Coordinates of C-alpha atoms in Angstrom, one line a residue:
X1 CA 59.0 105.4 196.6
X2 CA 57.8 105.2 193.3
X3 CA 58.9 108.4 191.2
X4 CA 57.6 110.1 187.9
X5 CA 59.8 113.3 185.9
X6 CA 58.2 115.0 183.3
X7 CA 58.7 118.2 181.4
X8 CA 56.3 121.0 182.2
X9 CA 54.0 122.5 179.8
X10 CA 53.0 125.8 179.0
X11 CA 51.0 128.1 181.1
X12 CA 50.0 131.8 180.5
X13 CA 51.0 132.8 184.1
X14 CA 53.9 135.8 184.2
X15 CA 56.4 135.0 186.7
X16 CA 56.0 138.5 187.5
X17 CA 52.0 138.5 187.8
X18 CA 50.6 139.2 191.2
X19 CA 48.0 137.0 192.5
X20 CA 44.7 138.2 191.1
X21 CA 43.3 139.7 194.3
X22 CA 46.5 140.8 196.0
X23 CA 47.0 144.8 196.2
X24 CA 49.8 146.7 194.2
X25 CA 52.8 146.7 196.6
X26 CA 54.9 150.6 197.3
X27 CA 58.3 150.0 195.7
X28 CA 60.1 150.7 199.1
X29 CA 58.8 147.0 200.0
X30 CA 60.7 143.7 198.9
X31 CA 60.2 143.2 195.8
X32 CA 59.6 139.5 196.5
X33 CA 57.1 140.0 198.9
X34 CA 54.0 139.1 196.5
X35 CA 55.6 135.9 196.0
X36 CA 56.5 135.2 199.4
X37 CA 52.4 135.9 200.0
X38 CA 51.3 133.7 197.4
X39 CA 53.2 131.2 198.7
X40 CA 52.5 131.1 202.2
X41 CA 48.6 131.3 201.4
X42 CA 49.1 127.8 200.0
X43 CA 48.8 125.3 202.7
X44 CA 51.8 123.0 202.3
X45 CA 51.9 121.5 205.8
X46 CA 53.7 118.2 205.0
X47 CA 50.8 115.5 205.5
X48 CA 49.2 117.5 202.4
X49 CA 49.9 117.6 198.6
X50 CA 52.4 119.8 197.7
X51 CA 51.1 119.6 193.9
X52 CA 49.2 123.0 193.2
X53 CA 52.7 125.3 194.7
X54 CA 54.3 123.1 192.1
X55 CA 52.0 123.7 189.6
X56 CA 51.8 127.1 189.6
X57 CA 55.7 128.3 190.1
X58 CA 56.2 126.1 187.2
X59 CA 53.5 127.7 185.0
X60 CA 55.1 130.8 185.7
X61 CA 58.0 129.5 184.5
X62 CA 57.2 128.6 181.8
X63 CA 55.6 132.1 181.0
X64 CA 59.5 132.9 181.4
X65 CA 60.3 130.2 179.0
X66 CA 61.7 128.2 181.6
X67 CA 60.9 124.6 181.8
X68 CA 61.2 122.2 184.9
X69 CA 61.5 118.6 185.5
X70 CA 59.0 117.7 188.4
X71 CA 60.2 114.2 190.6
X72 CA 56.9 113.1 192.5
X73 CA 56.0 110.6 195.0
X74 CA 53.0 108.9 193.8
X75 CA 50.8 108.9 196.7
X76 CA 47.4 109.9 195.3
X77 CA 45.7 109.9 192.5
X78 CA 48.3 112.1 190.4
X79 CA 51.9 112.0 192.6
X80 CA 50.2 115.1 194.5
X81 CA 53.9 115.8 196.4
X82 CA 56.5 116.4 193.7
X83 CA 59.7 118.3 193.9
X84 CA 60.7 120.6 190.9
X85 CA 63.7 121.1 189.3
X86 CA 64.2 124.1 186.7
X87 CA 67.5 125.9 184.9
X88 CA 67.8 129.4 184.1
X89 CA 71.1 127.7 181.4
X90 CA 74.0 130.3 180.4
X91 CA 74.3 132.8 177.3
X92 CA 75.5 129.2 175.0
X93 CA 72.8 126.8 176.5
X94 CA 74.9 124.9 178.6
X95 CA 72.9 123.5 181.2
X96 CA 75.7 121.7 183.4
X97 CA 77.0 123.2 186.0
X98 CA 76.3 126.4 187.7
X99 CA 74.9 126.4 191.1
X100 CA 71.3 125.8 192.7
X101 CA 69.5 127.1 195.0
X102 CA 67.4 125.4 196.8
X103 CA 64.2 125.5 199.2
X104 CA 61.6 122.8 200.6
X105 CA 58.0 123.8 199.9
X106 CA 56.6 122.2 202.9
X107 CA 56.0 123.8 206.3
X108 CA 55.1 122.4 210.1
X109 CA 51.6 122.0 211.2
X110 CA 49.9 125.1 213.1
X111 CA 47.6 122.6 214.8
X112 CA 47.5 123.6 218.6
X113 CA 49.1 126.9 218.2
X114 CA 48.2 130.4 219.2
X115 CA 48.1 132.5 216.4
X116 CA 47.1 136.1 216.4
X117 CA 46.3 135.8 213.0
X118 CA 45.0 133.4 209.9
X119 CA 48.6 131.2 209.2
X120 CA 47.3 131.3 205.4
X121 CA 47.0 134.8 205.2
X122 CA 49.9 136.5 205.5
X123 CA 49.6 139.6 207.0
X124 CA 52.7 142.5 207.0
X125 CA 52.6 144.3 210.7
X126 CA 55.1 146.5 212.2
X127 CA 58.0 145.3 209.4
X128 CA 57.2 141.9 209.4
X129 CA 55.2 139.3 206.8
X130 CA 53.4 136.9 209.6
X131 CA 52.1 133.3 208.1
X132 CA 53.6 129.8 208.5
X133 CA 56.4 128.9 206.3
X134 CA 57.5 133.2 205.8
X135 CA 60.8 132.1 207.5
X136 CA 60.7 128.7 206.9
X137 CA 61.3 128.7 203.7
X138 CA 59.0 130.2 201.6
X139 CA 60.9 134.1 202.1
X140 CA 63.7 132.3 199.9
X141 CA 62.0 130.6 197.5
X142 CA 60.0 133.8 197.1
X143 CA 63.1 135.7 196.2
X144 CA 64.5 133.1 194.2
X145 CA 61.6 133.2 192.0
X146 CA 61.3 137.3 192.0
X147 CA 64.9 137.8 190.5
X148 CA 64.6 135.0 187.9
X149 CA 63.6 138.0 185.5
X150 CA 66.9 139.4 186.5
X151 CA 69.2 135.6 185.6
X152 CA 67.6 136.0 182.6
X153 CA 68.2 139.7 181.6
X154 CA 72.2 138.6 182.2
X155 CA 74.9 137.2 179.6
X156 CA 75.5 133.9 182.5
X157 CA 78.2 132.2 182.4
X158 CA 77.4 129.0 183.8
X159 CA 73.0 127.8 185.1
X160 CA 71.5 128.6 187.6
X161 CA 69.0 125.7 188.5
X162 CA 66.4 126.4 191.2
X163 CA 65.2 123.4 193.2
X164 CA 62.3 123.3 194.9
X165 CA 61.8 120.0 197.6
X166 CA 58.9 118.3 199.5
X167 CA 58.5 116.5 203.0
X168 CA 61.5 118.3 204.0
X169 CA 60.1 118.7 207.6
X170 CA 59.5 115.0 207.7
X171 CA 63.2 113.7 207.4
X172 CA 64.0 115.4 204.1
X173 CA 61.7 112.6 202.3
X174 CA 61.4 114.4 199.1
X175 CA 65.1 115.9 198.3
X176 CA 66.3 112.4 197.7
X177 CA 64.1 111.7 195.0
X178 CA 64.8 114.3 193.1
X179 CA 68.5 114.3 193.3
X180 CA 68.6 110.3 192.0
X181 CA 67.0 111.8 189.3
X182 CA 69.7 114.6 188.8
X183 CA 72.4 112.1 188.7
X184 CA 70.3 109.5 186.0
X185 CA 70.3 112.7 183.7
X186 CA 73.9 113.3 184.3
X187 CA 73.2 116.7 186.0
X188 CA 75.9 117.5 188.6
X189 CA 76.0 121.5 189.4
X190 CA 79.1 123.0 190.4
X191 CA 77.1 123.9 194.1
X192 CA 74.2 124.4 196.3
X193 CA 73.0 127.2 198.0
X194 CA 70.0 126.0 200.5
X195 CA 68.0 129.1 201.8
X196 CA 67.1 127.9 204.9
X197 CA 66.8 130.9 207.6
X198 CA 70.3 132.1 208.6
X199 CA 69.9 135.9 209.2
X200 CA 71.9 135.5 205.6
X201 CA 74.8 134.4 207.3
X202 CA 76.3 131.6 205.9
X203 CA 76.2 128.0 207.9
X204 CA 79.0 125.7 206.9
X205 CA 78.2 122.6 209.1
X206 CA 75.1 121.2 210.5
X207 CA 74.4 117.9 212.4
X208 CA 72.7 114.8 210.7
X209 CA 69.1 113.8 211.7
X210 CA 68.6 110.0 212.4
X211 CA 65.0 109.3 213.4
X212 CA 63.5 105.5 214.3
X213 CA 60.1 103.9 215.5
X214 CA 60.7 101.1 217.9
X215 CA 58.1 98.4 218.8
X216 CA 59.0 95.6 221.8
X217 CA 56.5 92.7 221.5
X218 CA 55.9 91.0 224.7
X219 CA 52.6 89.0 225.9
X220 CA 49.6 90.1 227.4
X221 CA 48.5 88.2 230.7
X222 CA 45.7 89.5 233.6
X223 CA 47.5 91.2 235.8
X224 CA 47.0 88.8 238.5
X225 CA 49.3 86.6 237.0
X226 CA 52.2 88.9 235.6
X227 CA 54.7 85.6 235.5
X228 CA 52.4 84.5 233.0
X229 CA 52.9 87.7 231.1
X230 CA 56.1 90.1 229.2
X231 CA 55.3 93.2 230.1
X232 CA 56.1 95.2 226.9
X233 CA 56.2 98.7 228.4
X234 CA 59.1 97.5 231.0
X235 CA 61.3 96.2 228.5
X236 CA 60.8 99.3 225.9
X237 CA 61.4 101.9 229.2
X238 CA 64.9 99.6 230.0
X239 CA 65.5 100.3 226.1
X240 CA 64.8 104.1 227.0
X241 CA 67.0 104.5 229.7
X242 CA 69.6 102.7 227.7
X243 CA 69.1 105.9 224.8
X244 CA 69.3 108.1 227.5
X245 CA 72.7 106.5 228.9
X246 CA 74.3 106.6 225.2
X247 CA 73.1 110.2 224.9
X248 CA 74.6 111.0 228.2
X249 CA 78.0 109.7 227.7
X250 CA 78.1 111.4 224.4
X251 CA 77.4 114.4 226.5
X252 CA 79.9 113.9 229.0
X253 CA 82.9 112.5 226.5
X254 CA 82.5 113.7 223.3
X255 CA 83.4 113.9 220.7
X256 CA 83.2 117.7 220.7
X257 CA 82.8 120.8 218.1
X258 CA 82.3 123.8 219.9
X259 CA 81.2 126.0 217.3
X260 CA 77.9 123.6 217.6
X261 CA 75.6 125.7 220.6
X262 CA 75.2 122.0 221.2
X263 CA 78.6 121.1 220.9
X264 CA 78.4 116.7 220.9
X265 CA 75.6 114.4 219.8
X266 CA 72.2 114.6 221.1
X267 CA 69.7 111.6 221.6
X268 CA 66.2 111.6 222.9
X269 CA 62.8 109.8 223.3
X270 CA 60.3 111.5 221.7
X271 CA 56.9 109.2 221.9
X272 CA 55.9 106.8 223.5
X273 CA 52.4 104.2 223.6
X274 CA 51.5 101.2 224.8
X275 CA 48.9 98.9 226.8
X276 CA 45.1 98.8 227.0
X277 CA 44.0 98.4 230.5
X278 CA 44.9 98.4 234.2
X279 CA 44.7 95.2 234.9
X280 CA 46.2 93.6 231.8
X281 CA 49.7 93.2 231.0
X282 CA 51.0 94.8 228.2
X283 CA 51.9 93.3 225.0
X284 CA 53.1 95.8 222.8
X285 CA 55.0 98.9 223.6
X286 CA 56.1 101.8 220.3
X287 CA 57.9 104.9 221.0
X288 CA 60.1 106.9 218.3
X289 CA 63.7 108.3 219.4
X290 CA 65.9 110.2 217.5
X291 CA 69.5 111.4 217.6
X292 CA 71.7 114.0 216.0
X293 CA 75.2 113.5 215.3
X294 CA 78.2 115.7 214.4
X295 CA 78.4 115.4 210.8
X296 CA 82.5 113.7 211.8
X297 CA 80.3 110.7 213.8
X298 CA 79.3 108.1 211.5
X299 CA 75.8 107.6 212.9
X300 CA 75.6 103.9 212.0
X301 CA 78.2 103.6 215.5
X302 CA 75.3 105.5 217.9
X303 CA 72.1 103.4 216.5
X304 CA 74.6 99.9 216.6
X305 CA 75.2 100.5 220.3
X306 CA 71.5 100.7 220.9
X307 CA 70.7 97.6 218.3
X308 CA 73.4 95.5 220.4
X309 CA 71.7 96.4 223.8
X310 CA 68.2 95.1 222.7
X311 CA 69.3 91.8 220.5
X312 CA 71.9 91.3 223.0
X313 CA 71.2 92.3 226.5
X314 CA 67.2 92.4 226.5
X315 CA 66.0 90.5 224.1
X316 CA 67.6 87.2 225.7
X317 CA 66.0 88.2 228.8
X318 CA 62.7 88.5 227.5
X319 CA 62.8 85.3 225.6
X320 CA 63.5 83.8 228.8
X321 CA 60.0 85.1 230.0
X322 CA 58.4 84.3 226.4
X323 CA 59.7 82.6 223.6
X324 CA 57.6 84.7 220.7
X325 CA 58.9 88.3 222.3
X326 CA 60.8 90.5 219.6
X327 CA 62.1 94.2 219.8
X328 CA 62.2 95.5 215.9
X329 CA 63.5 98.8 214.3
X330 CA 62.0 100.8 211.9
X331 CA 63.8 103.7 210.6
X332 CA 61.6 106.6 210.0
X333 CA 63.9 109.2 208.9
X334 CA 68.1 110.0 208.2
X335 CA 69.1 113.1 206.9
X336 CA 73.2 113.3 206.5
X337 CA 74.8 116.1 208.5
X338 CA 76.9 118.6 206.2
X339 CA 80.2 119.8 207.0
X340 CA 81.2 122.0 204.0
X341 CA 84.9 122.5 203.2
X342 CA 86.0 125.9 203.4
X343 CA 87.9 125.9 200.6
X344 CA 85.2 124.5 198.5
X345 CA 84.1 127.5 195.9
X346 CA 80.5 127.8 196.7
X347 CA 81.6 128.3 200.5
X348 CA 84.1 131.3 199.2
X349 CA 81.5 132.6 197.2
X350 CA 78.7 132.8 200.0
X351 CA 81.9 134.1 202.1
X352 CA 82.6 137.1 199.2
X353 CA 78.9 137.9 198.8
X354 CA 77.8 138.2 202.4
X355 CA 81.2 139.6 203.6
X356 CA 80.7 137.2 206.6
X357 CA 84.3 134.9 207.5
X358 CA 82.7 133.9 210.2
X359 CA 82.5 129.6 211.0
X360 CA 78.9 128.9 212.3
X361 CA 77.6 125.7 212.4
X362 CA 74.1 124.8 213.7
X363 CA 72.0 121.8 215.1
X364 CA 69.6 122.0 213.1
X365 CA 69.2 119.8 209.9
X366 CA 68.5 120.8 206.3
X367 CA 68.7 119.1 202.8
X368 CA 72.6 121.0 202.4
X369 CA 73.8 117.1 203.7
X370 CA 71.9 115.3 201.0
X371 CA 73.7 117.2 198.4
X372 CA 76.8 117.2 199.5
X373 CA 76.6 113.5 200.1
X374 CA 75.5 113.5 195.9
X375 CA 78.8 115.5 195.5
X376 CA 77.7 118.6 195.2
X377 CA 79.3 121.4 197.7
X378 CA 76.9 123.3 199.7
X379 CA 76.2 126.2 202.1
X380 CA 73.3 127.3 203.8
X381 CA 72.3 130.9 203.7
X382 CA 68.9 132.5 203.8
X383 CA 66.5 135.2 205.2
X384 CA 65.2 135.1 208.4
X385 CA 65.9 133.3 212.4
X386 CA 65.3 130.0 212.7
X387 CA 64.4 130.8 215.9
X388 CA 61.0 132.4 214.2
X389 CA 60.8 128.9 212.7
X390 CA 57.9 126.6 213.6
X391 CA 56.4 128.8 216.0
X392 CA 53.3 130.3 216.3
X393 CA 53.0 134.1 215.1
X394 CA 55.9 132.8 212.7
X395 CA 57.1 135.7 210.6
X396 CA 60.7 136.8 208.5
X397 CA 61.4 140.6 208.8
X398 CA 60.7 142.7 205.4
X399 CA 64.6 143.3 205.9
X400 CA 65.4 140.4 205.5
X401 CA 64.1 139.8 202.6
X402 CA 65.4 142.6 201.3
X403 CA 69.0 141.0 202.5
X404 CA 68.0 138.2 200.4
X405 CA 67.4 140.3 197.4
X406 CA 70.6 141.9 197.4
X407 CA 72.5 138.6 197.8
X408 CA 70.8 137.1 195.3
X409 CA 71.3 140.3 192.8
X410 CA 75.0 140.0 193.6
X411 CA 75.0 136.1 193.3
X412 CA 73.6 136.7 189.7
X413 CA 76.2 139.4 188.7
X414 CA 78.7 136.9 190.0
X415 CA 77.6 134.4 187.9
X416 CA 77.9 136.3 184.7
X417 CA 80.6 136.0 182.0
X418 CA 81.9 139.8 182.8
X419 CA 82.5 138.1 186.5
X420 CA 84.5 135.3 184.9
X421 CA 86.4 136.9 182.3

């Protein structure tokens, strides 16, 4: 994908403002929790532009004298999806270094859902902000953004660099961008704290996400006369069964990591099309799969196993039936899986500040992998349960963002020079 950076400009905005219409908030709630609103009443669902969140958090940053460097993806008129990249830098300058903390900006679609209330207006009930993307992950961002008054009150030691993604929930499309760009700069921070919700307990390892389109090309005929035909739909539902063979095996022998609830790798069928009547035989058949793998399984050995079976075991068969028939691969999305060393300094820190030891690794993916693969250590640890995430009715407790709040107030101290002397 194309890509543009470019230094923001100015904008009167206070980091600190609330939105124009949004009521005072009592001082016993989070203090993020007007940014966490204005956030979530943005509608970021991924198959939108991501552009106006952009704009404004990095107008109030720059009210904060804080400049970012936005990466887009130029689909648009104006590279309306763009990741942004902005450093609070230490007491001398120094920009290199330090640690990030990162978030996507994008949420799930609501389409279909129950919701007892508007997804885009956020609503607190009963200790809890309701709206899509609360918990997933616009409570962290929010509280990232609230306490950047507070990096900058500090004598810091080293930056703190806040980085802020697109199309995460579509393969983590936009992270990658944005992190090439990094490395052209020269920008390699020390770590990388992604927010994603943990309860604020620190996740160390999570699987990789390896997602692919299929489409087996066969040759219509009338029904009557199937010999005449490749049916499409049987050859892509022998390809199926075949994912669903490697997936079961993996099941049944391993490998294994048992801190994973789903301790091996995972492989499904996920969609599925194909044909246009009754009476014809099909000539086309698409359907996506996916598999997740332990972040020790190189996932280039699961997706060769099911490339051999069709160029080796189907395909000849169909080409026997039809000389033009083809299976072809398209890879949709990969995501690397992240297994963070615990000796690595931003796990200890994460450790020290949450006072959690505990190994806990999940299934889930998240943009940690990406960059750990760019060499930067990472951990994931942010407010709220995933299992709130994607759901309707999908909210993050007001504890938990007050949780947040306090780790981040102790990640700052620890970041200072009096912490490093």
């Amino acid at each position: 994908m194309p890509q543009d950076a470019e230094t923001a400009r100015q904008s009167p905005r206070s980091i600190t403002d609330p939105p124009a219409s949004a009521p005072s908030v009592a001082a016993s709630l989070p203090l993020s929790l007007e940014w966490v609103e204005r956030l979530v009443s943005m509608n970021t669902t991924s198959r939108l532009p991501n552009i106006d969140l952009i704009d404004m958090v990095r107008e109030a940053l720059v009210a904060r004298g804080v400049t970012s460097i936005l990466t887009r993806d130029e689909r648009g008129e104006r590279g309306q999806w763009a990741n942004l990249f902005a450093t609070i830098p230490a007491h001398n300058g120094a920009t290199h270094g330090g640690v990030v903390l990162s978030g996507h900006t994008d949420v799930v679609p609501v389409d279909g859902q129950q919701w007892d209330s508007d997804p885009f207006r956020p609503e607190v009930r009963d200790g809890r902000l309701y709206g899509r993307g609360t918990c997933d992950m616009k409570g962290f961002i929010g509280a990232a953004l609230a306490l950047v008054p507070a990096m900058q009150a500090v004598k810091l030691a080293k930056p703190i660099h806040l980085a802020f993604s697109f199309d995460e929930e579509i393969g983590c499309a936009g992270a990658p961008l944005m992190i090439a760009d990094l490395q052209k700069r020269g920008i390699k921070p020390d770590g990388c704290i992604v927010g994603e919700p943990t309860s604020m307990r620190p996740i160390v390892a999570h699987k990789g996400i390896n997602a692919y389109r299929c489409c087996v090309r066969g040759h219509a005929a009338h029904s009557s006369l199937t010999p005449k035909g490749l049916n499409a739909i049987e050859y892509a539902a022998r390809l199926i069964c075949h994912i669903r063979d490697v997936a079961d095996e993996m099941r049944r022998d391993g490998p294994f990591d048992t801190f994973y609830d789903v301790p091996f790798t995972t492989a499904q069928t996920s969609t599925i099309e194909g044909g246009n009547a009754i009476n014809t035989v099909p000539a086309e058949c698409r359907f996506a799969f996916e598999f997740r793998n332990l972040p020790t399984l190189d996932p280039a050995t699961v997706f060769t196993r099911i490339e051999r079976y069709a160029n080796e075991t189907l395909l000849p068969q169909m080409r026997r039936e039809h000389p033009n028939a083809a299976i072809e691969f398209t890879p949709i999305a990969a995501a690397p899986g992240l297994d963070a060393a615990e000796q690595a300094a931003i796990t200890e820190l994460v450790r020290a500040l949450t006072g959690d030891a505990s190994t806990r690794k999940v299934a889930y993916g998240t943009e940690a992998g990406l960059f750990a693969l760019a060499g930067v250590p990472s951990v994931v640890c942010g407010p709220g349960d995933i299992e709130q995430a994607h759901k309707p009715n999908e909210y993050v407790e007001l504890s938990q963002l007050v949780a947040c709040e306090d780790f981040l107030r102790k990640f700052i101290r620890s970041m200072t020079v009096d912490a490093h002397a």
